[in-house]
Every structure is written in C-alpha cells, then in structure tokens.
GROMACS .gro file of C-alpha atoms in nm:
model
  242
    1ARG     CA    1   0.000   0.000   0.000
    2VAL     CA    2   0.279   0.241   0.088
    3ARG     CA    3   0.473   0.166  -0.230
    4ALA     CA    4   0.163   0.215  -0.444
    5ALA     CA    5   0.073   0.541  -0.272
    6VAL     CA    6   0.421   0.683  -0.309
    7ALA     CA    7   0.450   0.582  -0.673
    8ALA     CA    8   0.110   0.728  -0.762
    9ALA     CA    9   0.169   1.050  -0.572
   10LEU     CA   10   0.512   1.127  -0.712
   11ALA     CA   11   0.467   0.995  -1.065
   12ALA     CA   12   0.350   1.329  -1.208
   13HIS     CA   13   0.623   1.533  -1.044
   14PRO     CA   14   0.946   1.621  -1.231
   15LEU     CA   15   1.149   1.474  -0.947
   16ALA     CA   16   0.987   1.136  -1.007
   17ARG     CA   17   1.236   1.068  -1.284
   18VAL     CA   18   1.534   1.102  -1.053
   19LEU     CA   19   1.412   1.027  -0.702
   20PRO     CA   20   1.455   0.671  -0.578
   21GLU     CA   21   1.131   0.492  -0.512
   22LEU     CA   22   1.050   0.496  -0.142
   23ARG     CA   23   1.026   0.149   0.006
   24PRO     CA   24   0.947   0.070   0.369
   25ALA     CA   25   1.190  -0.132   0.574
   26ALA     CA   26   1.101  -0.498   0.603
   27GLU     CA   27   1.056  -0.474   0.980
   28PRO     CA   28   0.981  -0.113   1.083
   29ALA     CA   29   1.078  -0.066   1.447
   30PRO     CA   30   1.013   0.217   1.691
   31ALA     CA   31   1.300   0.445   1.783
   32PRO     CA   32   1.430   0.397   2.138
   33GLY     CA   33   1.223   0.593   2.385
   34HIS     CA   34   0.932   0.639   2.144
   35ALA     CA   35   0.611   0.453   2.081
   36ALA     CA   36   0.553   0.307   1.736
   37PHE     CA   37   0.479   0.576   1.479
   38PRO     CA   38   0.107   0.574   1.393
   39ALA     CA   39  -0.060   0.586   1.055
   40LEU     CA   40  -0.154   0.947   0.986
   41THR     CA   41  -0.437   1.089   0.775
   42LEU     CA   42  -0.365   1.415   0.595
   43LEU     CA   43  -0.593   1.707   0.675
   44GLY     CA   44  -0.421   1.980   0.476
   45VAL     CA   45  -0.102   2.164   0.383
   46TYR     CA   46   0.017   2.477   0.565
   47GLN     CA   47   0.261   2.733   0.419
   48GLU     CA   48   0.337   2.492   0.132
   49LEU     CA   49   0.568   2.288   0.357
   50TYR     CA   50   0.394   2.160   0.670
   51LEU     CA   51   0.147   1.873   0.666
   52LEU     CA   52  -0.145   1.887   0.910
   53ALA     CA   53  -0.259   1.536   0.993
   54GLN     CA   54  -0.454   1.338   1.249
   55GLY     CA   55  -0.365   1.012   1.414
   56GLU     CA   56  -0.447   0.839   1.741
   57GLY     CA   57  -0.693   1.118   1.818
   58ASP     CA   58  -0.427   1.390   1.811
   59LEU     CA   59  -0.322   1.665   1.571
   60TRP     CA   60   0.019   1.625   1.404
   61VAL     CA   61   0.225   1.887   1.223
   62VAL     CA   62   0.481   1.726   0.992
   63ASP     CA   63   0.776   1.898   0.825
   64ALA     CA   64   0.738   1.750   0.476
   65HIS     CA   65   1.099   1.815   0.374
   66ALA     CA   66   1.242   1.655   0.688
   67ALA     CA   67   1.002   1.360   0.660
   68HIS     CA   68   1.081   1.298   0.293
   69GLU     CA   69   1.452   1.334   0.369
   70ARG     CA   70   1.425   1.065   0.639
   71ALA     CA   71   1.243   0.829   0.401
   72LEU     CA   72   1.500   0.884   0.125
   73PHE     CA   73   1.788   0.835   0.369
   74GLU     CA   74   1.653   0.499   0.483
   75HIS     CA   75   1.590   0.392   0.123
   76LEU     CA   76   1.947   0.478   0.025
   77THR     CA   77   2.081   0.304   0.335
   78ARG     CA   78   1.902  -0.018   0.241
   79ALA     CA   79   1.998   0.009  -0.126
   80LEU     CA   80   2.366   0.081  -0.068
   81GLY     CA   81   2.573  -0.221  -0.160
   82ALA     CA   82   2.275  -0.414  -0.296
   83ALA     CA   83   2.418  -0.395  -0.649
   84PRO     CA   84   2.771  -0.387  -0.792
   85PRO     CA   85   2.924  -0.038  -0.802
   86ALA     CA   86   2.875   0.175  -1.111
   87GLU     CA   87   3.201   0.232  -1.296
   88LEU     CA   88   3.250   0.574  -1.449
   89PRO     CA   89   3.310   0.575  -1.827
   90GLU     CA   90   3.617   0.790  -1.760
   91PRO     CA   91   3.781   0.825  -1.416
   92GLU     CA   92   3.721   1.176  -1.283
   93LEU     CA   93   4.020   1.374  -1.159
   94LEU     CA   94   3.958   1.556  -0.830
   95HIS     CA   95   4.159   1.798  -0.622
   96LEU     CA   96   4.209   1.699  -0.256
   97THR     CA   97   4.331   1.893   0.044
   98PRO     CA   98   4.613   1.739   0.249
   99GLU     CA   99   4.355   1.645   0.514
  100GLN     CA  100   4.136   1.471   0.257
  101THR     CA  101   4.435   1.283   0.118
  102ALA     CA  102   4.522   1.158   0.466
  103ARG     CA  103   4.163   1.041   0.522
  104LEU     CA  104   4.162   0.869   0.184
  105HIS     CA  105   4.458   0.657   0.294
  106GLU     CA  106   4.275   0.572   0.618
  107ARG     CA  107   3.931   0.505   0.470
  108GLY     CA  108   4.004   0.378   0.120
  109PRO     CA  109   3.913   0.011   0.184
  110GLU     CA  110   3.602   0.109   0.382
  111LEU     CA  111   3.479   0.339   0.104
  112GLN     CA  112   3.548   0.078  -0.161
  113ALA     CA  113   3.350  -0.180   0.037
  114TRP     CA  114   3.031   0.016  -0.024
  115GLY     CA  115   3.109   0.104  -0.384
  116LEU     CA  116   3.308   0.429  -0.374
  117THR     CA  117   3.652   0.387  -0.531
  118ILE     CA  118   3.886   0.686  -0.500
  119GLU     CA  119   4.253   0.643  -0.591
  120ASP     CA  120   4.534   0.873  -0.481
  121PHE     CA  121   4.690   1.015  -0.797
  122GLY     CA  122   4.960   1.215  -0.619
  123ALA     CA  123   5.026   1.590  -0.603
  124GLY     CA  124   4.694   1.658  -0.429
  125LEU     CA  125   4.491   1.480  -0.695
  126ALA     CA  126   4.270   1.171  -0.685
  127ARG     CA  127   4.080   0.964  -0.939
  128LEU     CA  128   3.715   0.876  -0.880
  129ARG     CA  129   3.657   0.540  -1.051
  130THR     CA  130   3.330   0.393  -0.917
  131LEU     CA  131   3.015   0.509  -0.740
  132PRO     CA  132   2.765   0.308  -0.535
  133ALA     CA  133   2.496   0.196  -0.780
  134ALA     CA  134   2.219   0.338  -0.560
  135LEU     CA  135   2.373   0.686  -0.571
  136ALA     CA  136   2.485   0.707  -0.934
  137PRO     CA  137   2.143   0.804  -1.082
  138LEU     CA  138   2.064   1.077  -0.827
  139ASN     CA  139   2.002   1.416  -0.986
  140VAL     CA  140   2.202   1.609  -0.727
  141PRO     CA  141   2.411   1.916  -0.816
  142ARG     CA  142   2.783   1.839  -0.802
  143LEU     CA  143   2.708   1.477  -0.714
  144HIS     CA  144   3.066   1.352  -0.745
  145GLU     CA  145   3.213   1.644  -0.552
  146GLN     CA  146   2.954   1.610  -0.275
  147LEU     CA  147   3.023   1.239  -0.249
  148VAL     CA  148   3.396   1.292  -0.209
  149GLU     CA  149   3.359   1.589   0.027
  150SER     CA  150   3.133   1.389   0.259
  151ALA     CA  151   3.330   1.064   0.233
  152LEU     CA  152   3.656   1.242   0.316
  153GLY     CA  153   3.511   1.491   0.563
  154ASP     CA  154   3.597   1.516   0.931
  155GLY     CA  155   3.285   1.333   1.054
  156PRO     CA  156   3.326   1.000   1.235
  157ASP     CA  157   3.085   0.811   1.005
  158PRO     CA  158   3.157   0.890   0.637
  159ARG     CA  159   2.895   0.648   0.507
  160ARG     CA  160   2.620   0.817   0.706
  161ASP     CA  161   2.748   1.163   0.615
  162VAL     CA  162   2.732   1.079   0.245
  163LEU     CA  163   2.377   0.942   0.260
  164ALA     CA  164   2.244   1.224   0.480
  165ARG     CA  165   2.385   1.485   0.245
  166LEU     CA  166   2.250   1.320  -0.068
  167ALA     CA  167   1.904   1.259   0.082
  168CYS     CA  168   1.862   1.630   0.154
  169ALA     CA  169   1.900   1.770  -0.198
  170PRO     CA  170   1.619   1.578  -0.376
  171ALA     CA  171   1.372   1.586  -0.082
  172LEU     CA  172   1.049   1.776  -0.143
  173LYS     CA  173   1.073   2.152  -0.094
  174ALA     CA  174   0.813   2.418  -0.015
  175GLY     CA  175   0.577   2.461  -0.309
  176MET     CA  176   0.609   2.101  -0.433
  177LEU     CA  177   0.330   1.961  -0.216
  178ASP     CA  178  -0.029   1.873  -0.290
  179LEU     CA  179  -0.266   1.646  -0.099
  180GLY     CA  180  -0.160   1.333  -0.287
  181ARG     CA  181   0.211   1.385  -0.232
  182GLY     CA  182   0.146   1.489   0.127
  183GLN     CA  183  -0.030   1.163   0.213
  184ALA     CA  184   0.243   0.968   0.034
  185VAL     CA  185   0.507   1.136   0.251
  186LEU     CA  186   0.308   1.053   0.566
  187ASP     CA  187   0.281   0.688   0.462
  188ALA     CA  188   0.652   0.668   0.380
  189LEU     CA  189   0.744   0.829   0.713
  190ALA     CA  190   0.525   0.583   0.905
  191ALA     CA  191   0.716   0.297   0.739
  192CYS     CA  192   1.057   0.429   0.849
  193GLU     CA  193   1.258   0.258   1.121
  194HIS     CA  194   1.341   0.593   1.282
  195PRO     CA  195   1.067   0.835   1.175
  196TRP     CA  196   1.099   1.093   1.451
  197ALA     CA  197   1.392   1.295   1.311
  198CYS     CA  198   1.562   1.366   0.979
  199PRO     CA  199   1.917   1.234   0.926
  200HIS     CA  200   2.059   1.564   1.053
  201GLY     CA  201   1.870   1.537   1.382
  202ARG     CA  202   1.589   1.785   1.320
  203PRO     CA  203   1.244   1.666   1.433
  204THR     CA  204   1.004   1.554   1.163
  205VAL     CA  205   0.680   1.593   1.362
  206LEU     CA  206   0.510   1.799   1.629
  207ARG     CA  207   0.226   1.626   1.815
  208LEU     CA  208  -0.056   1.820   1.980
  209SER     CA  209  -0.288   1.614   2.196
  210GLU     CA  210  -0.663   1.668   2.183
  211ARG     CA  211  -0.654   1.719   2.558
  212ASP     CA  212  -0.404   2.005   2.531
  213LEU     CA  213  -0.604   2.171   2.254
  214ALA     CA  214  -0.925   2.145   2.454
  215HIS     CA  215  -0.752   2.291   2.759
  216ALA     CA  216  -0.616   2.583   2.555
  217PHE     CA  217  -0.970   2.666   2.443
  218GLY     CA  218  -1.115   2.627   2.792
  219ARG     CA  219  -1.301   2.307   2.708
  220ARG     CA  220  -1.316   1.962   2.855
  221GLY     CA  221  -1.294   1.813   2.507
  222ALA     CA  222  -1.442   1.822   2.159
  223ARG     CA  223  -1.698   1.555   2.245
  224ASP     CA  224  -1.854   1.783   2.504
  225VAL     CA  225  -1.945   2.028   2.226
  226GLN     CA  226  -2.086   1.753   2.005
  227ARG     CA  227  -2.305   1.628   2.288
  228GLY     CA  228  -2.421   1.973   2.394
  229ARG     CA  229  -2.233   1.971   2.724
  230ASP     CA  230  -2.019   2.281   2.666
  231ALA     CA  231  -2.084   2.538   2.936
  232ALA     CA  232  -2.180   2.870   2.775
  233PRO     CA  233  -2.000   3.179   2.913
  234THR     CA  234  -2.214   3.408   3.124
  235GLY     CA  235  -2.219   3.779   3.181
  236GLY     CA  236  -2.104   3.885   2.834
  237PRO     CA  237  -2.298   4.116   2.604
  238GLY     CA  238  -2.584   3.938   2.434
  239VAL     CA  239  -2.522   3.617   2.627
  240SER     CA  240  -2.773   3.489   2.878
  241GLY     CA  241  -2.678   3.263   3.162
  242SER     CA  242  -2.807   2.908   3.180
   0.00000   0.00000   0.00000
C-alpha cells in the first residue's frame, strides 16, 4: 500500500524521474524511547511545507521536507551495496586537500567496500573510478564532488554523512506539495525505522494532543461540544446565563 501510494503521488512530479522509489523497511521498528509511529491521515497543507494530519486522536504537524529526507535516507541506506558499483566511463580527476588525502589513505578500503573507489593520484589529486549503484542516478548538483567531500570529511561516520547529504538535496521543498504527495510522505514516514527525526537530527513531527487543545480553548474536550455539554459563558454582552 505504501509503495503504491508513493509511486502514484510522485509519478506526475518532475522529481519522479530522478528520485529513488521509497520502500518501507522490512521490519519497521520504533526508535528507542518512542512509541511506534502511527498511521496518519492528511488534513491539509500549511505554508506549502507543513502537513497537518490526524492520528491516534491527536493533531500532528509534519515537516514534509524533513520527513521525505528521512524516508530517502533509509531507502538509500538499504539500497547501498545491494548492487555492484557503477564504474565511471572515464575516471574523474579531483583535487584533494592534504587532510582529505590523509583520510583517503585511512578510509580507502572502507569506502570501496560500499562502492566508492577513490585512488590517490599524487600531487593533491585523486581519481574517482566507481560510485555506489544506488547513488549514481541521483540528480544532485555536483554529485561527485559532494560524495567525495562527505566521504573524506571530518565526521566519524563517512557512510552516514554521504547518505544524509545526498538525501537532503532531492527531498520535497516548499511549493512542491499537494494532498496526494502529502499523504504519500506521511505513509513513507510511518514505514521508516526511525521516523521521529531527519538524518541531521531535526524533528520531523510535532504532536498536539486533543486534551491540550481542549484545555487551551477552555473546554473539557471536543466531544462535550458535540453532545451539547459545553458550558456557555455568562455575563457577556448578548449572552444569557443558563
């Protein structure tokens, strides 16, 4: 159901030609310290970026970019290494800083294990020979440079840095949403193993309980209004006491 919803929602969008298809993990699991993420029903779109949804009786505000980024990140994580690396028709010559060259010597075998082959060419140069097959078709500006910059950056986990960076660029931006795409993003987020934050640590959702909303409006709950139990204010102009 999730795969069909995502495919139908994104098929008409220009990004559909370059975005990887979103697939849920085989065994979605709740993040530590959180309950399982519920299925959400889209109510509307706010400011062309935020999804207003309901689930488990509460109101949810979802950052569509962060949610889509999380779903893409998990898709790329699962797809990495699933196919042989893509060899470039011509090795690409890249300039490296001394720090990047040192990290290449440290990380070369690790990078090659997941499909990224970078060879030291001497004199501050390197040759990029292969890319992970899952990353090669991404329509990301400066894809090769971004791959190398992240893989040879100063972060402790180059693999994660690469995937987090590449998941951000193609994720839906403000103005790209409609109701169909919005629901597809909610479904894809619910299928993630760690749906509560994007790969960079920003939250994907804000949850407002029905109880808190009722309290903010001075009510006991929405059902009291439906059943005629709401106490009418007294003493105001044009309002008679009960």
